[in-house]
Structure formats: C-alpha cells, structure tokens
PDB file of C-alpha atoms in Angstrom:
ATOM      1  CA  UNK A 136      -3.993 -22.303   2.338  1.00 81.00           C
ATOM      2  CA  UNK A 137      -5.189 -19.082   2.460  1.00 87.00           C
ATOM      3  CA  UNK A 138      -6.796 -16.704  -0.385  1.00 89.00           C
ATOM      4  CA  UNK A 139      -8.352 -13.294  -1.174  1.00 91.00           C
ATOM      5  CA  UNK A 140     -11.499 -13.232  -3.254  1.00 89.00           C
ATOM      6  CA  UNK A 141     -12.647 -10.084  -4.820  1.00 89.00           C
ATOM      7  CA  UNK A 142     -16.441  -9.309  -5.539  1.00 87.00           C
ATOM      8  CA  UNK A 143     -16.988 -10.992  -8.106  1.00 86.00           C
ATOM      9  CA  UNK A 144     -15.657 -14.109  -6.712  1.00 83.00           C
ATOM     10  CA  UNK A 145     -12.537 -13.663  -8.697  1.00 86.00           C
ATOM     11  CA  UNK A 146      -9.323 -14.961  -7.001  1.00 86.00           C
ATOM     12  CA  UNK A 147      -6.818 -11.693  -6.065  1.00 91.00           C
ATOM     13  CA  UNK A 148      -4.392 -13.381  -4.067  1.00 92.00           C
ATOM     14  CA  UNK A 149      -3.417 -16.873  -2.773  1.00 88.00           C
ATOM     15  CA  UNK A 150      -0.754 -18.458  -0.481  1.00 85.00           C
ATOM     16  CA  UNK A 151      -0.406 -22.325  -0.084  1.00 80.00           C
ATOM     17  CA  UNK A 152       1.375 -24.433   2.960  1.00 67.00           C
ATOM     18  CA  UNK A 153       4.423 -26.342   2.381  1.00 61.00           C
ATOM     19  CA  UNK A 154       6.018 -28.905   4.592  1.00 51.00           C
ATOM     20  CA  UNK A 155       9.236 -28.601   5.481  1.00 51.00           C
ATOM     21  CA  UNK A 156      10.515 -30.502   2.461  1.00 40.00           C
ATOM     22  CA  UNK A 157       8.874 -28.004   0.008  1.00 36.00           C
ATOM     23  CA  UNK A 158       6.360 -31.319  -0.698  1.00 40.00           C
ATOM     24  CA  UNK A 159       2.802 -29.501  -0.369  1.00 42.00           C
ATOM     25  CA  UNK A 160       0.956 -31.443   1.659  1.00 52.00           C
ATOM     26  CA  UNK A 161      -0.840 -33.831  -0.273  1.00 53.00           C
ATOM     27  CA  UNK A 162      -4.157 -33.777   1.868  1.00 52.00           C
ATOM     28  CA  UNK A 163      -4.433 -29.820   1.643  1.00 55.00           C
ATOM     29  CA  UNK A 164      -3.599 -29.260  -1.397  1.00 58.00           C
ATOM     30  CA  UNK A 165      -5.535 -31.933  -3.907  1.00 55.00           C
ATOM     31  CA  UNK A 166      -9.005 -30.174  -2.915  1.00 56.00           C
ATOM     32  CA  UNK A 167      -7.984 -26.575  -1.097  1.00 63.00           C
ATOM     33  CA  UNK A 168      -9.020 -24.502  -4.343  1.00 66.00           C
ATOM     34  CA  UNK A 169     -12.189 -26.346  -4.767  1.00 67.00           C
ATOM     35  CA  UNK A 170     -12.880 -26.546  -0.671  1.00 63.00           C
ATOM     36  CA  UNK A 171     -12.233 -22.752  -0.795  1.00 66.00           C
ATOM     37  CA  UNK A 172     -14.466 -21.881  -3.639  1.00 71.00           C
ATOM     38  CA  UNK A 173     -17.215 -23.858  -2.977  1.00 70.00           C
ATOM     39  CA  UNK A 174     -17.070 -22.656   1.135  1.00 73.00           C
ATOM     40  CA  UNK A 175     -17.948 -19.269  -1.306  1.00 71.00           C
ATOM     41  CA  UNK A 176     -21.445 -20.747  -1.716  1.00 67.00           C
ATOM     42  CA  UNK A 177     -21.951 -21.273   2.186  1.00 68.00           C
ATOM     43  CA  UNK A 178     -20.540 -18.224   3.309  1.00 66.00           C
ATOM     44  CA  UNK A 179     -23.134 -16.176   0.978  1.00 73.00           C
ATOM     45  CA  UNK A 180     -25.798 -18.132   2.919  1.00 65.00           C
ATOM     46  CA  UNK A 181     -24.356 -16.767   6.120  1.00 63.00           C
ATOM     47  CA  UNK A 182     -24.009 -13.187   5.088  1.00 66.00           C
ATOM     48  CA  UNK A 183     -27.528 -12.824   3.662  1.00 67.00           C
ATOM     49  CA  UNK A 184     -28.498 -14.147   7.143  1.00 67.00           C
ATOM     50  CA  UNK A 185     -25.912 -12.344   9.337  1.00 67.00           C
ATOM     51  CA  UNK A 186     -24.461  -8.736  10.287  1.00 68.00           C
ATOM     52  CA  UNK A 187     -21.503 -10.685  10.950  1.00 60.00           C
ATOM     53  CA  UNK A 188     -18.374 -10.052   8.942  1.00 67.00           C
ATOM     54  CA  UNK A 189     -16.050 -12.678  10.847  1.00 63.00           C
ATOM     55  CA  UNK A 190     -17.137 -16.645  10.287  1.00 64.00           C
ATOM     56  CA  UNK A 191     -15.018 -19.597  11.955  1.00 67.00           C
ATOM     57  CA  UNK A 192     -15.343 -22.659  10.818  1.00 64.00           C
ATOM     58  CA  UNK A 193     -18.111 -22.602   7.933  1.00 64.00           C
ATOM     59  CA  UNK A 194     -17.440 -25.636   5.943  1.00 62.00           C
ATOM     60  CA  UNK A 195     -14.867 -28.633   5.883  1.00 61.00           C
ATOM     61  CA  UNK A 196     -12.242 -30.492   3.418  1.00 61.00           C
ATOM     62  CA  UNK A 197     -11.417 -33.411   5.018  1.00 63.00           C
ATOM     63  CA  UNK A 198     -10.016 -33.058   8.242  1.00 68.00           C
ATOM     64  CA  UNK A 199      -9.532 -29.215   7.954  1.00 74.00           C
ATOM     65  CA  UNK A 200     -11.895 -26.212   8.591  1.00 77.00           C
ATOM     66  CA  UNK A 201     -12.592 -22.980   6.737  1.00 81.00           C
ATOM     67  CA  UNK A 202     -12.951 -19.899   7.878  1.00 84.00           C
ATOM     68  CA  UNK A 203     -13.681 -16.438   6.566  1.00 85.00           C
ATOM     69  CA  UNK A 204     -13.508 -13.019   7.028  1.00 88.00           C
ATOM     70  CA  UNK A 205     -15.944 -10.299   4.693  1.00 86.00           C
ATOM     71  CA  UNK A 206     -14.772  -6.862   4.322  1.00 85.00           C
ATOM     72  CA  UNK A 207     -17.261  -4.285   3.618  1.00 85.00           C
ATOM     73  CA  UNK A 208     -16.492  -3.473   0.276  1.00 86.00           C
ATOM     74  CA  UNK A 209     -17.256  -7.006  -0.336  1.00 85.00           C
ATOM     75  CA  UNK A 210     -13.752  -8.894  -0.280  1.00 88.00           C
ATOM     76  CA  UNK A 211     -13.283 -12.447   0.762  1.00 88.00           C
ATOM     77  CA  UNK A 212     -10.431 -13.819   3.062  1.00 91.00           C
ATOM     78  CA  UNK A 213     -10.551 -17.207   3.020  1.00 87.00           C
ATOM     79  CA  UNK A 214      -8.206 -19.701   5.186  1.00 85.00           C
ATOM     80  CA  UNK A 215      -8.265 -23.456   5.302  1.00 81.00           C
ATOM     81  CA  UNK A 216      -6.522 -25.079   8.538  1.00 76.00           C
ATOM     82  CA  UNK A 217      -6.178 -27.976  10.783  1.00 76.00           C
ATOM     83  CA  UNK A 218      -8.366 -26.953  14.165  1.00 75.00           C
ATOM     84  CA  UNK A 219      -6.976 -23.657  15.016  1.00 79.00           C
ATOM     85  CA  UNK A 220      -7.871 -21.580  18.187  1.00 79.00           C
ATOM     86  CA  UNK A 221     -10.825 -18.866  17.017  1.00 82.00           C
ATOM     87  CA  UNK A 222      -8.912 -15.922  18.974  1.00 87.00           C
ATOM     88  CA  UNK A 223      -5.704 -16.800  16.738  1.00 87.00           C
ATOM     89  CA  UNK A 224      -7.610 -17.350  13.440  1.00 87.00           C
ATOM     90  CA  UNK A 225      -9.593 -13.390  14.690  1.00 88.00           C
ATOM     91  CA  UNK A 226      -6.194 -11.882  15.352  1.00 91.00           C
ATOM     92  CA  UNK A 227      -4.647 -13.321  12.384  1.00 92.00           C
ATOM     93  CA  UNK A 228      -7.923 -12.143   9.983  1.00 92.00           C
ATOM     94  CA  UNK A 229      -7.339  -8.524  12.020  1.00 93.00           C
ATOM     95  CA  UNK A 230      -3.511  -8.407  10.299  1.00 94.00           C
ATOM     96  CA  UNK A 231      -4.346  -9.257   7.136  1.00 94.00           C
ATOM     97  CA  UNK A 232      -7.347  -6.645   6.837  1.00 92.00           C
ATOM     98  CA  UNK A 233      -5.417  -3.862   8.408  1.00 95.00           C
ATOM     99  CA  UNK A 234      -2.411  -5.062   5.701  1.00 95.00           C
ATOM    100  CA  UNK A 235      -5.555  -4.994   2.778  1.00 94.00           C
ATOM    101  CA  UNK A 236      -6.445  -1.643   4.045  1.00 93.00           C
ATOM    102  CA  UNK A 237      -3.240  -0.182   3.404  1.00 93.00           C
ATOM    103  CA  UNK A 238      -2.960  -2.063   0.129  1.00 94.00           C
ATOM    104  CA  UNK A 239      -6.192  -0.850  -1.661  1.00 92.00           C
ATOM    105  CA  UNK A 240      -5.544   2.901  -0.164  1.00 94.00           C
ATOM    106  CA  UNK A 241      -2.574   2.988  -2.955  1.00 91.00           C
ATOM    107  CA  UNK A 242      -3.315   4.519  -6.038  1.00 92.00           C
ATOM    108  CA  UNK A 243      -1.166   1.977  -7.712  1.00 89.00           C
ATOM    109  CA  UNK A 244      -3.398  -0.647  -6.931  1.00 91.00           C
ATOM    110  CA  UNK A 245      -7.003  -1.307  -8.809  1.00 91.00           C
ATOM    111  CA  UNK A 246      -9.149  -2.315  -6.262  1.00 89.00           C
ATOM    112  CA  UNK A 247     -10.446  -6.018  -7.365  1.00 88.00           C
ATOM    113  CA  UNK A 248      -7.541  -7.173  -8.924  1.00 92.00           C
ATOM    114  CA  UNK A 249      -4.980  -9.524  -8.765  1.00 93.00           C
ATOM    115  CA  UNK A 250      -2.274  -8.972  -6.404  1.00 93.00           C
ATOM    116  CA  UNK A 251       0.712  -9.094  -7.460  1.00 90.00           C
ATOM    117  CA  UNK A 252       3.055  -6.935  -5.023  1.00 91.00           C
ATOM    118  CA  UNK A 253       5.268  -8.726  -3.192  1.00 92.00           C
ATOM    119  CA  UNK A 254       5.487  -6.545  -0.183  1.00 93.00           C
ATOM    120  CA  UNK A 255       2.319  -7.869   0.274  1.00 94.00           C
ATOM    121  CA  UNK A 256       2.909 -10.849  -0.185  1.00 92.00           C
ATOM    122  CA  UNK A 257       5.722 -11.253   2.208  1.00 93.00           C
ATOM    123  CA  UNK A 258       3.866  -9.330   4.806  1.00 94.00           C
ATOM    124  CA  UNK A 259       0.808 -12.094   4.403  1.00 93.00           C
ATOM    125  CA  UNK A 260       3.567 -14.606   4.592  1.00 91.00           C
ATOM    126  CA  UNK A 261       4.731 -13.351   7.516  1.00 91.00           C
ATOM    127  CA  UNK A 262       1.009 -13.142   9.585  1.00 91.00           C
ATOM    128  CA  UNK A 263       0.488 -16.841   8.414  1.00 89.00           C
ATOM    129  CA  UNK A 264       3.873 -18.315  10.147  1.00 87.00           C
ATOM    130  CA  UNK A 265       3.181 -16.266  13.180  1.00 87.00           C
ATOM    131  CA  UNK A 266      -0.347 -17.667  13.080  1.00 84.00           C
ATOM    132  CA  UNK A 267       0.801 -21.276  13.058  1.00 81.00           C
ATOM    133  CA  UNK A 268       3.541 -20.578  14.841  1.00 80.00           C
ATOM    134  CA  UNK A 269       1.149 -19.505  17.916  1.00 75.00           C
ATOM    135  CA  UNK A 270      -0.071 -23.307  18.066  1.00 70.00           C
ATOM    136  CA  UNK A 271       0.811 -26.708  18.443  1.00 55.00           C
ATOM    137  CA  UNK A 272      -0.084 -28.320  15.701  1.00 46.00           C
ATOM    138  CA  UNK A 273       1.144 -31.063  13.257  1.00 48.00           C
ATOM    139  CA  UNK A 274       1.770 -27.960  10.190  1.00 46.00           C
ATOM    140  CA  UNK A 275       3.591 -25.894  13.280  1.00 42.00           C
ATOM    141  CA  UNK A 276       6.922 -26.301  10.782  1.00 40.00           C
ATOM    142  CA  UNK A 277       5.815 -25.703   7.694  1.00 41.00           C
ATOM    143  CA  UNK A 278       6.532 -22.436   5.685  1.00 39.00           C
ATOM    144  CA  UNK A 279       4.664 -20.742   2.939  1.00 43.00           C
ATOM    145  CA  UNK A 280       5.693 -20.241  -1.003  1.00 36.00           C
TER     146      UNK A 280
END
C-alpha cells in the first residue's frame, strides 16, 4: 500500500496491492490504514530528531515494513512492503516526488488536497509495478487498483 499525507495528516492520495485475482491481500490490507497512520506518530519522532527527509523501515505491520519519505513543504509518502531493497524503495520515493512536484506546480491543483487526477494516479501506478517488479518477491505479480 502506498499513500500521500498532507500537513495536517490528512490523507491526499492512496493506492492498495492486489493479487493477481483482484483478492487484496488479506494480511496487508486488514491493518495497512491503521499501520500507516500510526507509523505517522513515529516518523514525527524521527523528523524532530533528524535533517533527514528519507526514512526506511520506521515501523512494522506484521511481517511488512514502512517506510517514508518527507517533502519540505511538509507532505508524507508513506509505503508499506514486504522487505524491499533500500536503493529500490530511494529510487522509487525519487519518482513519485519528482511526479508530486509536477503535480502541485499546476494551478489546477490546491496544494493539500485530495488527489483526484488520474494522470496521477496512473503514473503512481506505474512507479509501484516497476518497483516490485525490480524484486523477487512473493507480491512480484500483483497489480495495483
């Protein structure tokens, strides 16, 4: 699962994994909103204590990891997975803030908002196949709604 959060901890955008069968995966999915939103707490800790604006691997649901990127104005990405590589999770965190970039610089778009464009969407879609895609891993077939 992966998700935008805006400043004020508001929820802007938000894809989820599917397996193959378009049956979300049962493990990810009965706790990934909560896992995500409470890693918030966490990664407030870390930012009040670090210059960092990259952090891999910052809290844990189940048997997955979360991992989170800070822009400077303040926006959240936010991406649950099963043990990814940190060079494919920082490449893949590069995309989407270079896509975000582009986004907020339209002046159809208020900044802290939902997202609703699906141009967007479909690009984010695309980095998160690619990103999975890159590894071996037992959700290497599984597509994004």
């Amino acid at each position: 699962m992966f998700a935008i959060v805006g400043k004020k901890n508001n929820l802007l955008f938000r894809l989820r994994r599917v397996d193959k069968e378009n049956l979300m995966d049962k493990k990810l999915t009965k706790f990934s909103e909560i896992g995500l939103f409470s890693s918030l707490d966490v990664l407030e800790l870390l930012c009040k204590s670090s210059y960092s604006l990259e952090f891999q691997k910052i809290d844990g649901v189940d048997s997955c990891s979360v991992s989170c990127y800070v822009t400077p104005g303040n926006a959240k990405f936010i991406l649950l997975h099963e043990d990814l590589p940190e060079e494919a999770v920082t490449n893949f965190f590069a995309t989407v803030r270079k896509l975000y970039g582009t986004l907020i610089m339209s002046p159809f778009y208020a900044i802290d908002t939902f997202i609703a464009s699906p141009k967007f969407g479909a690009a984010i879609k695309k980095a998160l196949d690619e990103l999975f895609a890159s590894v071996k891993s037992p959700m290497h077939h599984s597509t994004v709604f």
